[in-house]
């Protein structure tokens, strides 16, 4: 059975909910990847030192009674500002959101509220920072999760059911 032309066109075109989720995921990906890239450029000596010492020695869990040196503290700060920071989970969340938007699956509004609250708090604590962009991404996820939003294939399927002749 062929879909009615209007439903088929809507299925092919990206819905507003999908567009909002794609923008939100793009913002998350840029924030996460930008944070890791900037850190790698600014602290390349510490990052390259992890390869020399072995990745397991990047941030030793047990220092024992060792005296904290400036170099060891800088090494820990580099780890917690890089791979141990928000950037890796933000990249993963951005990839998941992109994937779900492509499949026409809405992301729950709770994810958007959590992202917006987390980024708002980070933006207040660390001014100036690009955390504001994370609040925008969270807001887009919240808007895309509204009950009135349509998502590609789901909207087309619902429309085709309504236009099918009754038996």
PDB file of C-alpha atoms in Angstrom:
ATOM      1  CA  UNK A   1       0.000   0.000   0.000  1.00  0.00           C
ATOM      2  CA  UNK A   2       1.344   3.404  -0.926  1.00  0.00           C
ATOM      3  CA  UNK A   3       1.226   6.261   1.495  1.00  0.00           C
ATOM      4  CA  UNK A   4      -0.803   9.317   0.526  1.00  0.00           C
ATOM      5  CA  UNK A   5       1.375  11.906  -1.168  1.00  0.00           C
ATOM      6  CA  UNK A   6       1.248  14.398   1.726  1.00  0.00           C
ATOM      7  CA  UNK A   7       2.230  11.737   4.280  1.00  0.00           C
ATOM      8  CA  UNK A   8       5.004  10.462   2.020  1.00  0.00           C
ATOM      9  CA  UNK A   9       6.400  13.980   1.570  1.00  0.00           C
ATOM     10  CA  UNK A  10       6.326  14.495   5.323  1.00  0.00           C
ATOM     11  CA  UNK A  11       8.144  11.183   5.851  1.00  0.00           C
ATOM     12  CA  UNK A  12      10.898  12.194   3.435  1.00  0.00           C
ATOM     13  CA  UNK A  13      11.273  15.708   4.838  1.00  0.00           C
ATOM     14  CA  UNK A  14      12.689  16.096   8.321  1.00  0.00           C
ATOM     15  CA  UNK A  15      10.099  17.082  10.911  1.00  0.00           C
ATOM     16  CA  UNK A  16      10.552  20.014  13.257  1.00  0.00           C
ATOM     17  CA  UNK A  17      11.148  17.673  16.205  1.00  0.00           C
ATOM     18  CA  UNK A  18      13.881  15.851  14.328  1.00  0.00           C
ATOM     19  CA  UNK A  19      15.430  19.148  13.257  1.00  0.00           C
ATOM     20  CA  UNK A  20      15.507  20.376  16.862  1.00  0.00           C
ATOM     21  CA  UNK A  21      17.144  17.139  18.015  1.00  0.00           C
ATOM     22  CA  UNK A  22      19.718  17.306  15.227  1.00  0.00           C
ATOM     23  CA  UNK A  23      20.616  20.873  16.250  1.00  0.00           C
ATOM     24  CA  UNK A  24      20.815  19.847  19.911  1.00  0.00           C
ATOM     25  CA  UNK A  25      23.067  16.905  19.096  1.00  0.00           C
ATOM     26  CA  UNK A  26      25.282  19.077  16.898  1.00  0.00           C
ATOM     27  CA  UNK A  27      25.716  21.543  19.757  1.00  0.00           C
ATOM     28  CA  UNK A  28      26.602  18.698  22.143  1.00  0.00           C
ATOM     29  CA  UNK A  29      29.115  17.217  19.698  1.00  0.00           C
ATOM     30  CA  UNK A  30      30.803  20.559  19.068  1.00  0.00           C
ATOM     31  CA  UNK A  31      31.013  21.335  22.800  1.00  0.00           C
ATOM     32  CA  UNK A  32      32.442  17.921  23.716  1.00  0.00           C
ATOM     33  CA  UNK A  33      34.858  17.566  20.806  1.00  0.00           C
ATOM     34  CA  UNK A  34      35.891  21.225  21.051  1.00  0.00           C
ATOM     35  CA  UNK A  35      36.653  20.817  24.743  1.00  0.00           C
ATOM     36  CA  UNK A  36      38.842  17.754  24.147  1.00  0.00           C
ATOM     37  CA  UNK A  37      40.598  19.325  21.157  1.00  0.00           C
ATOM     38  CA  UNK A  38      41.320  22.570  22.966  1.00  0.00           C
ATOM     39  CA  UNK A  39      42.666  20.697  25.976  1.00  0.00           C
ATOM     40  CA  UNK A  40      44.915  18.545  23.790  1.00  0.00           C
ATOM     41  CA  UNK A  41      46.330  21.657  22.106  1.00  0.00           C
ATOM     42  CA  UNK A  42      46.913  23.553  25.349  1.00  0.00           C
ATOM     43  CA  UNK A  43      48.344  20.699  27.425  1.00  0.00           C
ATOM     44  CA  UNK A  44      50.009  18.538  24.820  1.00  0.00           C
ATOM     45  CA  UNK A  45      53.072  17.920  27.024  1.00  0.00           C
ATOM     46  CA  UNK A  46      50.980  16.302  29.753  1.00  0.00           C
ATOM     47  CA  UNK A  47      48.910  14.268  27.302  1.00  0.00           C
ATOM     48  CA  UNK A  48      51.945  12.991  25.418  1.00  0.00           C
ATOM     49  CA  UNK A  49      53.547  12.129  28.776  1.00  0.00           C
ATOM     50  CA  UNK A  50      50.741   9.638  29.407  1.00  0.00           C
ATOM     51  CA  UNK A  51      51.949   7.630  26.416  1.00  0.00           C
ATOM     52  CA  UNK A  52      55.507   7.569  27.784  1.00  0.00           C
ATOM     53  CA  UNK A  53      54.433   6.535  31.303  1.00  0.00           C
ATOM     54  CA  UNK A  54      51.527   4.377  30.191  1.00  0.00           C
ATOM     55  CA  UNK A  55      47.882   5.385  30.227  1.00  0.00           C
ATOM     56  CA  UNK A  56      47.322   3.622  33.569  1.00  0.00           C
ATOM     57  CA  UNK A  57      49.771   6.078  35.132  1.00  0.00           C
ATOM     58  CA  UNK A  58      47.949   9.213  33.927  1.00  0.00           C
ATOM     59  CA  UNK A  59      46.278   9.722  37.287  1.00  0.00           C
ATOM     60  CA  UNK A  60      47.477   7.205  39.854  1.00  0.00           C
ATOM     61  CA  UNK A  61      44.730   6.221  42.252  1.00  0.00           C
ATOM     62  CA  UNK A  62      47.099   5.574  45.126  1.00  0.00           C
ATOM     63  CA  UNK A  63      49.949   8.010  45.514  1.00  0.00           C
ATOM     64  CA  UNK A  64      50.899   6.591  48.870  1.00  0.00           C
ATOM     65  CA  UNK A  65      52.856   9.082  50.915  1.00  0.00           C
ATOM     66  CA  UNK A  66      54.308  10.751  47.832  1.00  0.00           C
ATOM     67  CA  UNK A  67      54.671  14.501  47.974  1.00  0.00           C
ATOM     68  CA  UNK A  68      52.425  16.324  45.501  1.00  0.00           C
ATOM     69  CA  UNK A  69      54.529  18.214  42.999  1.00  0.00           C
ATOM     70  CA  UNK A  70      53.345  20.913  40.650  1.00  0.00           C
ATOM     71  CA  UNK A  71      53.857  18.541  37.702  1.00  0.00           C
ATOM     72  CA  UNK A  72      51.741  15.786  39.280  1.00  0.00           C
ATOM     73  CA  UNK A  73      48.965  18.262  40.104  1.00  0.00           C
ATOM     74  CA  UNK A  74      49.027  19.634  36.536  1.00  0.00           C
ATOM     75  CA  UNK A  75      48.828  16.070  35.253  1.00  0.00           C
ATOM     76  CA  UNK A  76      45.733  15.400  37.367  1.00  0.00           C
ATOM     77  CA  UNK A  77      44.096  18.646  36.289  1.00  0.00           C
ATOM     78  CA  UNK A  78      44.750  17.750  32.639  1.00  0.00           C
ATOM     79  CA  UNK A  79      43.087  14.365  33.090  1.00  0.00           C
ATOM     80  CA  UNK A  80      40.031  15.697  34.931  1.00  0.00           C
ATOM     81  CA  UNK A  81      39.678  18.570  32.458  1.00  0.00           C
ATOM     82  CA  UNK A  82      39.974  16.185  29.488  1.00  0.00           C
ATOM     83  CA  UNK A  83      39.012  12.538  29.271  1.00  0.00           C
ATOM     84  CA  UNK A  84      37.701  12.525  32.849  1.00  0.00           C
ATOM     85  CA  UNK A  85      35.440  15.542  32.258  1.00  0.00           C
ATOM     86  CA  UNK A  86      31.961  16.073  30.843  1.00  0.00           C
ATOM     87  CA  UNK A  87      33.227  16.071  27.274  1.00  0.00           C
ATOM     88  CA  UNK A  88      33.210  12.321  26.605  1.00  0.00           C
ATOM     89  CA  UNK A  89      29.662  11.738  27.965  1.00  0.00           C
ATOM     90  CA  UNK A  90      28.489  14.840  26.104  1.00  0.00           C
ATOM     91  CA  UNK A  91      29.864  13.466  22.825  1.00  0.00           C
ATOM     92  CA  UNK A  92      28.141  10.127  23.495  1.00  0.00           C
ATOM     93  CA  UNK A  93      24.850  11.856  24.319  1.00  0.00           C
ATOM     94  CA  UNK A  94      25.154  13.937  21.151  1.00  0.00           C
ATOM     95  CA  UNK A  95      25.729  10.793  19.054  1.00  0.00           C
ATOM     96  CA  UNK A  96      22.767   9.029  20.670  1.00  0.00           C
ATOM     97  CA  UNK A  97      20.507  12.045  20.134  1.00  0.00           C
ATOM     98  CA  UNK A  98      21.579  12.277  16.473  1.00  0.00           C
ATOM     99  CA  UNK A  99      20.844   8.578  15.994  1.00  0.00           C
ATOM    100  CA  UNK A 100      17.440   8.737  17.692  1.00  0.00           C
ATOM    101  CA  UNK A 101      16.464  11.808  15.670  1.00  0.00           C
ATOM    102  CA  UNK A 102      17.360   9.984  12.469  1.00  0.00           C
ATOM    103  CA  UNK A 103      15.128   7.087  13.466  1.00  0.00           C
ATOM    104  CA  UNK A 104      12.280   9.419  14.402  1.00  0.00           C
ATOM    105  CA  UNK A 105      12.410   8.606  18.106  1.00  0.00           C
ATOM    106  CA  UNK A 106      11.923  11.527  20.513  1.00  0.00           C
ATOM    107  CA  UNK A 107      14.412  11.922  23.360  1.00  0.00           C
ATOM    108  CA  UNK A 108      12.692  12.134  26.777  1.00  0.00           C
ATOM    109  CA  UNK A 109      12.262  15.675  28.101  1.00  0.00           C
ATOM    110  CA  UNK A 110      13.972  14.652  31.362  1.00  0.00           C
ATOM    111  CA  UNK A 111      17.258  14.320  29.468  1.00  0.00           C
ATOM    112  CA  UNK A 112      16.847  17.872  28.181  1.00  0.00           C
ATOM    113  CA  UNK A 113      15.961  19.211  31.649  1.00  0.00           C
ATOM    114  CA  UNK A 114      18.996  17.476  33.197  1.00  0.00           C
ATOM    115  CA  UNK A 115      21.324  18.776  30.467  1.00  0.00           C
ATOM    116  CA  UNK A 116      19.934  22.315  30.749  1.00  0.00           C
ATOM    117  CA  UNK A 117      20.196  22.332  34.568  1.00  0.00           C
ATOM    118  CA  UNK A 118      23.721  20.897  34.528  1.00  0.00           C
ATOM    119  CA  UNK A 119      24.905  23.427  31.938  1.00  0.00           C
ATOM    120  CA  UNK A 120      23.159  26.332  33.688  1.00  0.00           C
ATOM    121  CA  UNK A 121      24.912  25.459  36.942  1.00  0.00           C
ATOM    122  CA  UNK A 122      28.233  25.087  35.124  1.00  0.00           C
ATOM    123  CA  UNK A 123      27.688  28.431  33.408  1.00  0.00           C
ATOM    124  CA  UNK A 124      27.024  30.149  36.729  1.00  0.00           C
ATOM    125  CA  UNK A 125      30.093  28.602  38.369  1.00  0.00           C
ATOM    126  CA  UNK A 126      32.438  29.156  35.435  1.00  0.00           C
ATOM    127  CA  UNK A 127      31.821  32.509  33.813  1.00  0.00           C
ATOM    128  CA  UNK A 128      32.453  33.167  30.932  1.00  0.00           C
ATOM    129  CA  UNK A 129      32.090  29.746  29.347  1.00  0.00           C
ATOM    130  CA  UNK A 130      30.272  28.013  26.501  1.00  0.00           C
ATOM    131  CA  UNK A 131      27.966  26.260  28.983  1.00  0.00           C
ATOM    132  CA  UNK A 132      25.186  28.526  27.705  1.00  0.00           C
ATOM    133  CA  UNK A 133      25.213  26.548  24.460  1.00  0.00           C
ATOM    134  CA  UNK A 134      24.524  23.405  26.506  1.00  0.00           C
ATOM    135  CA  UNK A 135      21.457  25.114  27.987  1.00  0.00           C
ATOM    136  CA  UNK A 136      20.268  25.795  24.430  1.00  0.00           C
ATOM    137  CA  UNK A 137      20.808  22.127  23.504  1.00  0.00           C
ATOM    138  CA  UNK A 138      18.837  21.030  26.562  1.00  0.00           C
ATOM    139  CA  UNK A 139      16.053  23.432  25.670  1.00  0.00           C
ATOM    140  CA  UNK A 140      15.868  22.029  22.141  1.00  0.00           C
ATOM    141  CA  UNK A 141      15.554  18.492  23.525  1.00  0.00           C
ATOM    142  CA  UNK A 142      12.751  19.681  25.833  1.00  0.00           C
ATOM    143  CA  UNK A 143      10.924  21.397  22.948  1.00  0.00           C
ATOM    144  CA  UNK A 144      11.311  18.349  20.700  1.00  0.00           C
ATOM    145  CA  UNK A 145       9.769  16.131  23.392  1.00  0.00           C
ATOM    146  CA  UNK A 146       6.518  18.129  23.547  1.00  0.00           C
ATOM    147  CA  UNK A 147       3.449  15.996  22.849  1.00  0.00           C
ATOM    148  CA  UNK A 148       2.497  17.980  19.733  1.00  0.00           C
ATOM    149  CA  UNK A 149       5.778  17.329  17.905  1.00  0.00           C
ATOM    150  CA  UNK A 150       5.799  14.890  15.004  1.00  0.00           C
ATOM    151  CA  UNK A 151       8.682  12.671  14.081  1.00  0.00           C
ATOM    152  CA  UNK A 152       9.082  11.581  10.454  1.00  0.00           C
ATOM    153  CA  UNK A 153       8.016   7.958  10.042  1.00  0.00           C
ATOM    154  CA  UNK A 154       5.745   8.016  13.103  1.00  0.00           C
ATOM    155  CA  UNK A 155       3.785  10.960  11.682  1.00  0.00           C
ATOM    156  CA  UNK A 156       3.508   9.378   8.257  1.00  0.00           C
ATOM    157  CA  UNK A 157       2.285   6.102   9.719  1.00  0.00           C
ATOM    158  CA  UNK A 158      -0.349   7.851  11.821  1.00  0.00           C
ATOM    159  CA  UNK A 159      -1.542   9.878   8.823  1.00  0.00           C
ATOM    160  CA  UNK A 160      -1.717   6.832   6.567  1.00  0.00           C
ATOM    161  CA  UNK A 161      -3.840   4.983   9.124  1.00  0.00           C
ATOM    162  CA  UNK A 162      -6.274   7.895   9.260  1.00  0.00           C
ATOM    163  CA  UNK A 163      -6.592   8.028   5.460  1.00  0.00           C
ATOM    164  CA  UNK A 164      -7.054   4.276   4.960  1.00  0.00           C
ATOM    165  CA  UNK A 165     -10.556   3.275   3.850  1.00  0.00           C
ATOM    166  CA  UNK A 166     -12.646   1.594   6.527  1.00  0.00           C
ATOM    167  CA  UNK A 167     -13.652  -1.968   5.838  1.00  0.00           C
TER     168      UNK A 167
END
